[in-house]
Short mmCIF file of C-alpha atoms and ligand atoms in Angstrom, two decimals:
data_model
loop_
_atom_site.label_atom_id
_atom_site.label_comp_id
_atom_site.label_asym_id
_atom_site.label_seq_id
_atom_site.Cartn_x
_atom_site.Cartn_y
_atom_site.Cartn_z
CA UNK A 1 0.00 0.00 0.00
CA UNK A 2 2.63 2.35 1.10
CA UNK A 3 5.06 1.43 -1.82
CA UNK A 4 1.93 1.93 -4.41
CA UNK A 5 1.54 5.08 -2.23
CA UNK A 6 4.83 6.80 -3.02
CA UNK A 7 4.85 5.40 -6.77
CA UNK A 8 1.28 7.62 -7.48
CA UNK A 9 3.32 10.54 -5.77
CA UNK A 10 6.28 10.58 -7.91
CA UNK A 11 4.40 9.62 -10.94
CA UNK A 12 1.93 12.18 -10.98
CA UNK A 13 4.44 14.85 -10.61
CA UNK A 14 7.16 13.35 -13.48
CA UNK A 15 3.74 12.70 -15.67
CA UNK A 16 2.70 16.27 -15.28
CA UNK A 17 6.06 18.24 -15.46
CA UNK A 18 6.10 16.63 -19.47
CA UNK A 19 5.10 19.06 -21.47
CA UNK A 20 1.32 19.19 -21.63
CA UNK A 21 -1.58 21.55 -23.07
CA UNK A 22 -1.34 24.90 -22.26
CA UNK A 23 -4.95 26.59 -22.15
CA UNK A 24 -5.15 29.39 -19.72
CA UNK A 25 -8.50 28.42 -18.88
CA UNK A 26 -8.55 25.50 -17.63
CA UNK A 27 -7.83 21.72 -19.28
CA UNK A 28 -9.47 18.26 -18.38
CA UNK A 29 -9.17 14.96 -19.33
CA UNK A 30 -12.28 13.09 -18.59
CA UNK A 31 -12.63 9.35 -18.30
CA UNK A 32 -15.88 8.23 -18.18
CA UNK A 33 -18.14 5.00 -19.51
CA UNK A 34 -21.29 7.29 -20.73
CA UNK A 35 -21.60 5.84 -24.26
CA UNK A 36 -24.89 5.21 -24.95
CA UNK A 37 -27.40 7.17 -26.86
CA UNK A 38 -29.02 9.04 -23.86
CA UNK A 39 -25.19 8.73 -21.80
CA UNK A 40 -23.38 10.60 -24.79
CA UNK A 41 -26.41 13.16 -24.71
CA UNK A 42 -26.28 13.84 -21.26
CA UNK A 43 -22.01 14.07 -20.71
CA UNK A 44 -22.07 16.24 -24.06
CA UNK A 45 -24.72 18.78 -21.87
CA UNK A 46 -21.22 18.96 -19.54
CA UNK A 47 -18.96 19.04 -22.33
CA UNK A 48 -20.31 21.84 -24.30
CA UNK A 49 -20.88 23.91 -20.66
CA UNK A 50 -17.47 23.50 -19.71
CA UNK A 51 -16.36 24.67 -23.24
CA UNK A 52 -18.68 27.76 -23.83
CA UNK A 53 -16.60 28.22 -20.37
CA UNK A 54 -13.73 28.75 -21.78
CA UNK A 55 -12.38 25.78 -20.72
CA UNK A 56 -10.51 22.52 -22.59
CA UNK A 57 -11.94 19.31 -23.04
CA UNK A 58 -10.46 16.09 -23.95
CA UNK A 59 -13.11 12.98 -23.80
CA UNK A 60 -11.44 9.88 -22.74
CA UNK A 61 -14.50 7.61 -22.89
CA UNK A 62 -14.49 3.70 -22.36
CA UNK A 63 -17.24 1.46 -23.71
CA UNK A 64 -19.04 -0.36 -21.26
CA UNK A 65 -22.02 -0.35 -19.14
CA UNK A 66 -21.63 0.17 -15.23
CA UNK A 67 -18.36 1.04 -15.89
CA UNK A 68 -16.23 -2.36 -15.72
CA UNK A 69 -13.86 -1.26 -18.26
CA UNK A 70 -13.27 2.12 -17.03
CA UNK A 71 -12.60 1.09 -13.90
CA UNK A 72 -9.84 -1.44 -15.62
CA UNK A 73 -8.28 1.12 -17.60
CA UNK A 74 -8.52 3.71 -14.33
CA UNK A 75 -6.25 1.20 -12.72
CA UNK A 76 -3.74 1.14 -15.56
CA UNK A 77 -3.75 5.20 -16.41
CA UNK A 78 -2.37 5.50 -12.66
CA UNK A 79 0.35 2.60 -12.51
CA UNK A 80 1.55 4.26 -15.61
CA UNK A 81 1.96 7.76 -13.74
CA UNK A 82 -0.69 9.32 -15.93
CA UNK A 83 -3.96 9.77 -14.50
CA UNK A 84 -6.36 11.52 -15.62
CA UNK A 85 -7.87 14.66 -14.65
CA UNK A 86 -11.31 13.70 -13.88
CA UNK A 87 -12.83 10.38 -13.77
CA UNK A 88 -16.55 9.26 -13.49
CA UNK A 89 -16.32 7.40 -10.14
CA UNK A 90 -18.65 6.73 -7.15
CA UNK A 91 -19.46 5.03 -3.50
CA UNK A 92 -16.35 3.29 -1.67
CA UNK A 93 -14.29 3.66 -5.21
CA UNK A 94 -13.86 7.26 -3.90
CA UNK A 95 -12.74 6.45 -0.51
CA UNK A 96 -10.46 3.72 -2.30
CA UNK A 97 -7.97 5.82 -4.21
CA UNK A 98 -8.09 8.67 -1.90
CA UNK A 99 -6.57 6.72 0.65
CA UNK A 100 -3.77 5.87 -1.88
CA UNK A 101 -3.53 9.24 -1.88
CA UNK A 102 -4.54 9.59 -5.44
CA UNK A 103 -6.69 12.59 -5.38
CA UNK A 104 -6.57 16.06 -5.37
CA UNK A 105 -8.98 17.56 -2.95
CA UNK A 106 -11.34 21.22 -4.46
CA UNK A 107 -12.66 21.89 -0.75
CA UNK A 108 -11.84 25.17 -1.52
CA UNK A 109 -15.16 25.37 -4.45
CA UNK A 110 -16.89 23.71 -1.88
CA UNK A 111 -16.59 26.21 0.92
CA UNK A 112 -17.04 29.12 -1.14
CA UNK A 113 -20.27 27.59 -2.84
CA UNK A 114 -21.77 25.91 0.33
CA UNK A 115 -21.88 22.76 -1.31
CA UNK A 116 -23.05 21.25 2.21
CA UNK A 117 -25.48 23.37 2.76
CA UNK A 118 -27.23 22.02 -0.67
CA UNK A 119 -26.45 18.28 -0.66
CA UNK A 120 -28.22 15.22 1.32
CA UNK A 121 -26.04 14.82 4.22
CA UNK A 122 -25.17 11.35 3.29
CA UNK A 123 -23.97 12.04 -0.34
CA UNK A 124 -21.96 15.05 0.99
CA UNK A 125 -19.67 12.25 2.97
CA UNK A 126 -19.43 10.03 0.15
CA UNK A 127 -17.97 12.95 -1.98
CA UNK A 128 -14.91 13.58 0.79
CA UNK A 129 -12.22 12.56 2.26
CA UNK A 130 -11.19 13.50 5.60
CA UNK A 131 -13.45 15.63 5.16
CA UNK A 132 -11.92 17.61 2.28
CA UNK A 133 -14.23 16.92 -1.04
CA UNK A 134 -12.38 15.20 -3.39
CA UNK A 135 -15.63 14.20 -6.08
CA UNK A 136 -18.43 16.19 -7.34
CA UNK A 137 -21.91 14.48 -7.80
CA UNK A 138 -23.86 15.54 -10.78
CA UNK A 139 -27.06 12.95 -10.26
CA UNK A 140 -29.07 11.05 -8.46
CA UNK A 141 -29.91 7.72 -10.13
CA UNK A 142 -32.49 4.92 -8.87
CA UNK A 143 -31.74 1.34 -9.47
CA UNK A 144 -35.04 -0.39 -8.87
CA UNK A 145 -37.26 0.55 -11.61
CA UNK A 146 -39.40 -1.84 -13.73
CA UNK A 147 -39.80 -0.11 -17.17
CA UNK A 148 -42.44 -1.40 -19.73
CA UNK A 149 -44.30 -1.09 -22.78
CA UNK A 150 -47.48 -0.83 -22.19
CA UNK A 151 -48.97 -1.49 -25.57
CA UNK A 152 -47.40 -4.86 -25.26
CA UNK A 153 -49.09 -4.96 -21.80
CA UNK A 154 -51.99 -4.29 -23.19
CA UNK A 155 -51.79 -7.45 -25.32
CA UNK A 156 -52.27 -9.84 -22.52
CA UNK A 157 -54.88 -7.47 -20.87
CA UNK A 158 -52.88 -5.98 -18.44
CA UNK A 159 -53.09 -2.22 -17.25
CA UNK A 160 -51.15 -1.93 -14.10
CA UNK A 161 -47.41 -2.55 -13.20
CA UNK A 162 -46.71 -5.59 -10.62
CA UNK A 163 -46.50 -4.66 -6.99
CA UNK A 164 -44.93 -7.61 -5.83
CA UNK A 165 -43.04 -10.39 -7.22
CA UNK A 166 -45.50 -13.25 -7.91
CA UNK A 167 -47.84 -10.20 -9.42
CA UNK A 168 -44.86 -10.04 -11.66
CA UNK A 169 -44.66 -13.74 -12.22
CA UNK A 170 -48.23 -14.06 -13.24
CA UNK A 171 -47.93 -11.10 -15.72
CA UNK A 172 -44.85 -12.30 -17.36
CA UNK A 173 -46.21 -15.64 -18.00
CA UNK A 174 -49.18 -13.96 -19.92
CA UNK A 175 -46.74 -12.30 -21.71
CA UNK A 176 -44.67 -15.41 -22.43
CA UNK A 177 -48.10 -17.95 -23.04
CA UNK A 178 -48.54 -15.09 -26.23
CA UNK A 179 -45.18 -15.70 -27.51
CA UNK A 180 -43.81 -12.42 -26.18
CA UNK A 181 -40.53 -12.05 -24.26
CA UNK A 182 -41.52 -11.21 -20.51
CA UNK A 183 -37.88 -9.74 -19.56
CA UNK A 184 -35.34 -7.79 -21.21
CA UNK A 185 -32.23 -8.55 -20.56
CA UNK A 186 -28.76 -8.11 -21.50
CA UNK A 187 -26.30 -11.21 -19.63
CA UNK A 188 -23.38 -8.92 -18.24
CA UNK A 189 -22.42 -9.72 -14.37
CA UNK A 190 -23.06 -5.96 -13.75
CA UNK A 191 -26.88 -6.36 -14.88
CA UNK A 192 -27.05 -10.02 -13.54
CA UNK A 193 -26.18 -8.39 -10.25
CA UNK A 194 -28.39 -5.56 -11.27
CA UNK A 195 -31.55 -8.16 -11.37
CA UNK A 196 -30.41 -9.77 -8.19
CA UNK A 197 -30.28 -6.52 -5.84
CA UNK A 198 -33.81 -5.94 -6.70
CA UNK A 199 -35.06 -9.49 -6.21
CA UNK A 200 -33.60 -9.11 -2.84
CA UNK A 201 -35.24 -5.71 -2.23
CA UNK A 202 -38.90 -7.25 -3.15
CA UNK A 203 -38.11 -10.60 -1.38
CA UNK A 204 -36.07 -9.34 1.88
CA UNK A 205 -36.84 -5.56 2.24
CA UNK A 206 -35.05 -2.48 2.84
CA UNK A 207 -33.79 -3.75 6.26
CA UNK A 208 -32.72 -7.46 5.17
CA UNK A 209 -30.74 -5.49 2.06
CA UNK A 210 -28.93 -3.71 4.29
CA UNK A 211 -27.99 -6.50 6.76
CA UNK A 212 -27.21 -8.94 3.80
CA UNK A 213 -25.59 -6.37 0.94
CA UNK A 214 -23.82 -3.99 2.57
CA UNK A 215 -23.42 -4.94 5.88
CA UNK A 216 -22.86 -8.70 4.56
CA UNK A 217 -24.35 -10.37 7.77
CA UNK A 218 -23.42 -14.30 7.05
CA UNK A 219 -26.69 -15.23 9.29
CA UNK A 220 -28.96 -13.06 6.24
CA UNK A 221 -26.70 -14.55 3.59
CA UNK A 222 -27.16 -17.79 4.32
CA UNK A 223 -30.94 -17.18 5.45
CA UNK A 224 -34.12 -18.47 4.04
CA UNK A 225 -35.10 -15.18 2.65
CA UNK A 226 -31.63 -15.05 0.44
CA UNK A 227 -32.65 -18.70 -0.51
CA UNK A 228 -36.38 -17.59 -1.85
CA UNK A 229 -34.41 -14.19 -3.78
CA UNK A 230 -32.42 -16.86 -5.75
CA UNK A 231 -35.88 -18.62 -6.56
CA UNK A 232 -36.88 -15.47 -7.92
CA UNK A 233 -33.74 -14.85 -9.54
CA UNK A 234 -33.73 -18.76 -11.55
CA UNK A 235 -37.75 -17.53 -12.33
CA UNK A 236 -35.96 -14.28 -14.21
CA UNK A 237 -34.02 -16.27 -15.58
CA UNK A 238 -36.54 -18.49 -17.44
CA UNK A 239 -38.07 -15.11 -18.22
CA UNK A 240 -34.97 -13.62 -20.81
CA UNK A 241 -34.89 -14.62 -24.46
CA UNK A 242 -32.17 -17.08 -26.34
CA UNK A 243 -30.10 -14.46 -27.31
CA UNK A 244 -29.56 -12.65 -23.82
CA UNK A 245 -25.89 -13.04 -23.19
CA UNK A 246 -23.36 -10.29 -23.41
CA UNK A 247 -26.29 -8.43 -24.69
CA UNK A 248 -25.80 -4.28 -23.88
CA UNK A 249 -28.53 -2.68 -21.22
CA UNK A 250 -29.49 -0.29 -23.93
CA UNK A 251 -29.73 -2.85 -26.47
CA UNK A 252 -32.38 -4.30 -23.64
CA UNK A 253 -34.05 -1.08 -23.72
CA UNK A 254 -34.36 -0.74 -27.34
CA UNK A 255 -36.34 -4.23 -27.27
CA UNK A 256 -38.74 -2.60 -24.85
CA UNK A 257 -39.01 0.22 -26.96
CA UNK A 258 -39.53 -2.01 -30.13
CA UNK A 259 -42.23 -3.88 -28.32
CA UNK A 260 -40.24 -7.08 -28.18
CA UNK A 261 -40.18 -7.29 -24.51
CA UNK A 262 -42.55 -6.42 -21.97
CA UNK A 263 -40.03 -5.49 -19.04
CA UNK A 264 -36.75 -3.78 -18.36
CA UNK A 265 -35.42 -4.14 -15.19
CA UNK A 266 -32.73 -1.28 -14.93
CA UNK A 267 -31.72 2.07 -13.54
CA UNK A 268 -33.33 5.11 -14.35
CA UNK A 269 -30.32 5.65 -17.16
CA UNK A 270 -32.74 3.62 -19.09
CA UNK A 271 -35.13 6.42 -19.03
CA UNK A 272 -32.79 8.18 -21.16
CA UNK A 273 -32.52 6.00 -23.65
CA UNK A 274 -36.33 6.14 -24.25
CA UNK A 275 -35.89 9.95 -23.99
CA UNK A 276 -32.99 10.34 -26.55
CA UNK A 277 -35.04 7.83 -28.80
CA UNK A 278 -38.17 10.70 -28.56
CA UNK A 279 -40.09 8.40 -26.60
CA UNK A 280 -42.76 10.29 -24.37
CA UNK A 281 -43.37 8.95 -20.42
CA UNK A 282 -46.79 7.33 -19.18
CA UNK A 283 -47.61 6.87 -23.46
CA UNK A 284 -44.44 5.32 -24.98
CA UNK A 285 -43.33 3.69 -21.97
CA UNK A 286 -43.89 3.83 -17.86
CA UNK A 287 -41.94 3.23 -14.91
CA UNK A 288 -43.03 1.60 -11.61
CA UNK A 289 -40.39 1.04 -8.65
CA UNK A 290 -40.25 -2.83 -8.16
CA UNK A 291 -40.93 -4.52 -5.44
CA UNK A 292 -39.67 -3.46 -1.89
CA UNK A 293 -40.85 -0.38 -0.84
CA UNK A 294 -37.22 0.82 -0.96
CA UNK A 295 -35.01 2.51 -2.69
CA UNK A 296 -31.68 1.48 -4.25
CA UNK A 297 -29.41 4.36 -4.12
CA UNK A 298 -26.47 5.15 -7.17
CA UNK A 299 -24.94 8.43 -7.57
CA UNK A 300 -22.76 9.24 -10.20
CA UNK A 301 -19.78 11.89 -9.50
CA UNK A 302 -16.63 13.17 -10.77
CA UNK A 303 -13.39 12.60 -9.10
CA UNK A 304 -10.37 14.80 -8.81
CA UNK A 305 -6.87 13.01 -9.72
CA UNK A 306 -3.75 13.99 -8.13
CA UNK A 307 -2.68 16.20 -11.00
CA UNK A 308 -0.02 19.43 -11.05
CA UNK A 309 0.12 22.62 -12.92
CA UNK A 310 -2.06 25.69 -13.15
CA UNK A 311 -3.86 24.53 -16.60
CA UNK A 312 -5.00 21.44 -15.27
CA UNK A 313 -5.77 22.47 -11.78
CA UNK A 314 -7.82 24.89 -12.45
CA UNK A 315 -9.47 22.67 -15.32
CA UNK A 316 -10.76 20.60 -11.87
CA UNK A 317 -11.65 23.21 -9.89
CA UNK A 318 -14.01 25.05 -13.31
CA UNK A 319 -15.16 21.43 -13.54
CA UNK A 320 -16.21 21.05 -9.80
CA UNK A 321 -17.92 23.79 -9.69
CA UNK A 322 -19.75 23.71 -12.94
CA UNK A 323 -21.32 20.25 -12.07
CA UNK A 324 -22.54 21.88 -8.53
CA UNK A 325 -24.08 25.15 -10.50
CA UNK A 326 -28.28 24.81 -10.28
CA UNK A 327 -28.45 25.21 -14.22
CA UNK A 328 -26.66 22.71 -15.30
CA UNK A 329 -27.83 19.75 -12.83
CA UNK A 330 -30.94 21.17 -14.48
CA UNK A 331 -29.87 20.51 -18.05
CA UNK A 332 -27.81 17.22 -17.26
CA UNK A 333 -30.59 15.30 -15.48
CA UNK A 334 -33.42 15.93 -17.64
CA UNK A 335 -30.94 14.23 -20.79
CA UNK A 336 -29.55 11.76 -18.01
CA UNK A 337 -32.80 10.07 -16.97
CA UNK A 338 -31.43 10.64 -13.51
CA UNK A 339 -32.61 13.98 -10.92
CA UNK A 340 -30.09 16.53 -9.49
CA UNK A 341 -27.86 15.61 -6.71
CA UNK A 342 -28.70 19.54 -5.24
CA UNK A 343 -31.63 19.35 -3.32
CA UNK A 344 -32.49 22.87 -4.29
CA UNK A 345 -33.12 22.41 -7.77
CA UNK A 346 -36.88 22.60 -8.89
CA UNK A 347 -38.82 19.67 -10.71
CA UNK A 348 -40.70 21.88 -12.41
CA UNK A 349 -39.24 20.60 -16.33
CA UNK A 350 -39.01 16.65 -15.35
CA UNK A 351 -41.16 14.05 -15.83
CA UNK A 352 -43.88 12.29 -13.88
CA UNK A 353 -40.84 9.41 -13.04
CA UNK A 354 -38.24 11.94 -11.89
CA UNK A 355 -40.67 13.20 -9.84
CA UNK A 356 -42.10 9.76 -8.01
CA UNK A 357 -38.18 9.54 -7.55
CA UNK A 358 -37.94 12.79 -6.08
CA UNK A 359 -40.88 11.49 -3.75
CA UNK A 360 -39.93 8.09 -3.11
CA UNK A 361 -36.18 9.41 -2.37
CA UNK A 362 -37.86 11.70 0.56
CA UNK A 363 -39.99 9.24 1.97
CA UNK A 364 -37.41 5.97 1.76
CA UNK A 365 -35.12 8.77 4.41
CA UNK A 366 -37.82 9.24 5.95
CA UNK A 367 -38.78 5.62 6.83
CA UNK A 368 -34.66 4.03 6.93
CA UNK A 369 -35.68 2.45 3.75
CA UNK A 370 -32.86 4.05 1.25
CA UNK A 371 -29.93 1.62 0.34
CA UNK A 372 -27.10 2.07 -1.60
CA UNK A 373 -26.62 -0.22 -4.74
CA UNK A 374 -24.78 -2.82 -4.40
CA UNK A 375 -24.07 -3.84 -8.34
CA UNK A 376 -23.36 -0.10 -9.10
CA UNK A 377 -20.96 0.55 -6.36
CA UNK A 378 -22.24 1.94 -4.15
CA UNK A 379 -22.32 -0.47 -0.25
CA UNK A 380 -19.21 -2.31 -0.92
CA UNK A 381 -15.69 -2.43 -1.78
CA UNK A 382 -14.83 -3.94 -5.15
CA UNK A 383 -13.60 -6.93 -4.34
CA UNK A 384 -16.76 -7.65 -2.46
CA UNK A 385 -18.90 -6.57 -5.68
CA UNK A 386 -16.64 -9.10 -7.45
CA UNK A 387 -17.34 -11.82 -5.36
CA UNK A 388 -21.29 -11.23 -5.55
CA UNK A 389 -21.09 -11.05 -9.15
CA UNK A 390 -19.11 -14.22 -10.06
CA UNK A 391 -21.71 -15.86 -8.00
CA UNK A 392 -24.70 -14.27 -9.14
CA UNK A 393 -23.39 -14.91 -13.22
CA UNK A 394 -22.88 -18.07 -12.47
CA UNK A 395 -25.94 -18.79 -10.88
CA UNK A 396 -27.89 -16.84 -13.09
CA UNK A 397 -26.03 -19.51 -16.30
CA UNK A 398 -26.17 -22.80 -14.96
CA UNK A 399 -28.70 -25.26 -12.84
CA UNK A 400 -27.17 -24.22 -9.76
CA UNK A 401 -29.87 -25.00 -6.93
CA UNK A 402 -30.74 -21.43 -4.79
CA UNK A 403 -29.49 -23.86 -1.07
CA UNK A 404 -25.97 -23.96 -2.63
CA UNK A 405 -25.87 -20.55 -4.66
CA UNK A 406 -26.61 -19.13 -0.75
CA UNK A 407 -23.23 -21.36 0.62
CA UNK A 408 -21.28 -20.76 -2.15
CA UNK A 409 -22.07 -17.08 -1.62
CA UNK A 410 -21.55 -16.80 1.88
CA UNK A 411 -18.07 -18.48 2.01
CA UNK A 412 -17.13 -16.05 -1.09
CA UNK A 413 -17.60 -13.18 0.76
CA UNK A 414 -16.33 -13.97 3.92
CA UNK A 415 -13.19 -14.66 2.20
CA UNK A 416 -13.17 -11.31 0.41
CA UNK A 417 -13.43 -9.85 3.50
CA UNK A 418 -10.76 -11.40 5.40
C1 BGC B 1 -24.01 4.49 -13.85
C2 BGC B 1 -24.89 5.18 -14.84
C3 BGC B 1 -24.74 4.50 -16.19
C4 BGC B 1 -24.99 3.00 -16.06
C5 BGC B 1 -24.89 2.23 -17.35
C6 BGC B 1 -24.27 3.01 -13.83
O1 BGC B 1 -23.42 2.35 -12.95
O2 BGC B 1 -24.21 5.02 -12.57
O3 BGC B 1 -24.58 6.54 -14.96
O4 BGC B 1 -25.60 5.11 -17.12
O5 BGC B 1 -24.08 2.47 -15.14
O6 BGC B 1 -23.69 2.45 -17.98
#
């Protein structure tokens, strides 16, 4: 740790005394995984606001839903002594690399735009370290979301979105008995996972998420409840068409969209999709939160890398405080499918799904019932994630009973913990 430590300190400066871009104001490299139709349309809102700034922007996107492959080549653009100026980076990830001393901290935006005084508490403390803030969050994203078409609902005489699971069950095999794909879904371990952190939501609760995903209680791992989530998890399964494996989220939107599927299960990041595709809420499409009375927490931010000279430093700190200004959490969430991470931002321009969001958010604080995600970083550290993901992919593509997915689970994690 303390060797690694030293390396990022020596790197960063020899990487950033080479002769760089001189803009005088401001330069940023920005490594993110926002790729996808409504993803490009939404980072290009930031792009274009920190140009008409003034400022210098060089996109260093990677490919790949919940942000795998970013992560990967994160990793390897610090070894090499060249990090980049900001990355798109959340939940313990933060924490991670700051104590590597990675980061540059831009407390002093924060103090001099109150950025406490106009974030949830509990986001505020994800964003810093030692209680500097060292990441910016531009959104507030909610994982457990059933999306649907409902003129394919129609089709099997259904009107209203499942409350529970076996209302789901029952709707999905109407939808399959007419020849028409229940469940769209795209075989990644990040939306395997995905699937699985809402099954446990509808099946356990807020409470048993909590003990079991984040505070990874073997006793709820190994419980009857986690046994009945993988039953719902091998029904899901039998729910997906042939071709499901590898398949992109937004590829499993588009089928929704298309009318091929009935159901997305996904972040609100799918909402964008239908949005960039001119898709109108509550007649193209509708959202319902699934099962669980919850709310599964993911927050998307930008972190500051240790980087040196004026350009580049002050490319951070026109950066962090651009992605804090009212207008354009305004303008980013309504292309992002997402709503602001400011809780002083009106509604008035979003959509009836933002807004039950907006609601649900408020209440789930209210009642201890909000949970950070699990599959999108958020509870865990990533070698936890990994272990819950191998498990759940595998489960999720073989006959593995739910009794030894549960043991096989439970020892996995207590490993990756010790
Ligand atoms: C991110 C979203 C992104 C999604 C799919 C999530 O982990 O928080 O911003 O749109 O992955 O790439």
């Amino acid at each position: 740790m303390t060797k690694f430590r030293n390396f990022l300190a020596a790197t960063a400066v020899a990487a950033f005394a080479l002769p760089g871009i001189a803009n005088a104001d401001g330069t940023v490299e920005v490594l993110h995984w926002w790729t996808s139709g409504g993803e490009a349309k939404a980072v290009g809102e930031l792009k274009n606001a920190f140009e008409a700034d003034g400022g210098k922007w060089i996109d260093s996107p990677i490919a790949g839903g919940g942000g795998d492959a970013a992560m990967t080549a994160l990793r390897a653009r610090v070894v090499s002594g060249n990090p980049p100026t900001a990355v798109q980076l959340k939940g313990p990830g933060i924490q991670e690399w700051a104590e590597l001393g990675a980061l540059n901290d831009v407390q002093d935006v924060a103090t001099s735009e109150n950025w406490d005084g106009v974030l949830p508490p509990a986001l505020a403390e994800i964003m810093k370290y030692d209680g500097k803030y060292v990441a910016a969050p531009v959104n507030i994203h909610r994982v457990d979301w059933f999306w649907a078409n409902p003129e394919v609902l129609a089709k099997v005489g259904v009107t209203d979105m499942p409350q529970t699971w076996d209302e789901f069950n029952a709707i999905a095999d109407k939808l399959q008995a007419a020849g028409i794909t229940p469940l769209a879904h795209g075989g990644q371990p990040w939306q395997d996972a995905t699937l699985f952190e809402n099954v446990v939501l509808g099946i356990g609760g807020p409470e048993f998420f909590l003990k079991a995903l984040v505070e990874l209680d073997q006793d709820a791992l190994t419980s009857d409840t986690m046994i009945k989530s993988f039953d719902q998890l091998r029904k899901l399964r039998g729910y997906v068409d042939a071709n499901f494996s590898g398949r992109d989220w937004n590829l499993a939107t588009a089928m929704v969209m298309r009318g091929e599927a009935g159901f997305q299960i996904m972040g609100d990041w799918a909402k964008g999709e239908f949005l960039a595709a001119g898709k109108v809420p509550g007649k193209d499409f509708v959202c319902a939160a699934t099962p669980g009375k919850g709310f599964v927490l993911n927050s998307d931010s930008f972190t500051f890398f240790k980087v040196s000279g004026d350009d580049r430093v002050k490319g951070q700190k026109k950066l962090a405080s651009l992605i804090m200004s009212p207008g354009f959490q305004e303008t980013f969430n309504l292309a992002k499918g997402s709503i602001p991470a400011r809780t002083d931002v009106a509604l008035d321009k979003f959509d009836d799904c933002a807004k039950k969001s907006h609601e649900d958010l408020l209440a789930a604080i209210e009642s201890n019932s909000l949970v950070p995600s699990m599959a999108h970083e958020m509870a865990v550290p990533r070698s936890v994630r990994g272990e819950f993901m191998d498990l759940v992919t595998n489960f999720f593509n073989s006959d593995m009973s739910s009794e030894d997915a549960v043991k096989t689970l439970a020892a996995a994690i207590k490993r990756a913990q010790q």
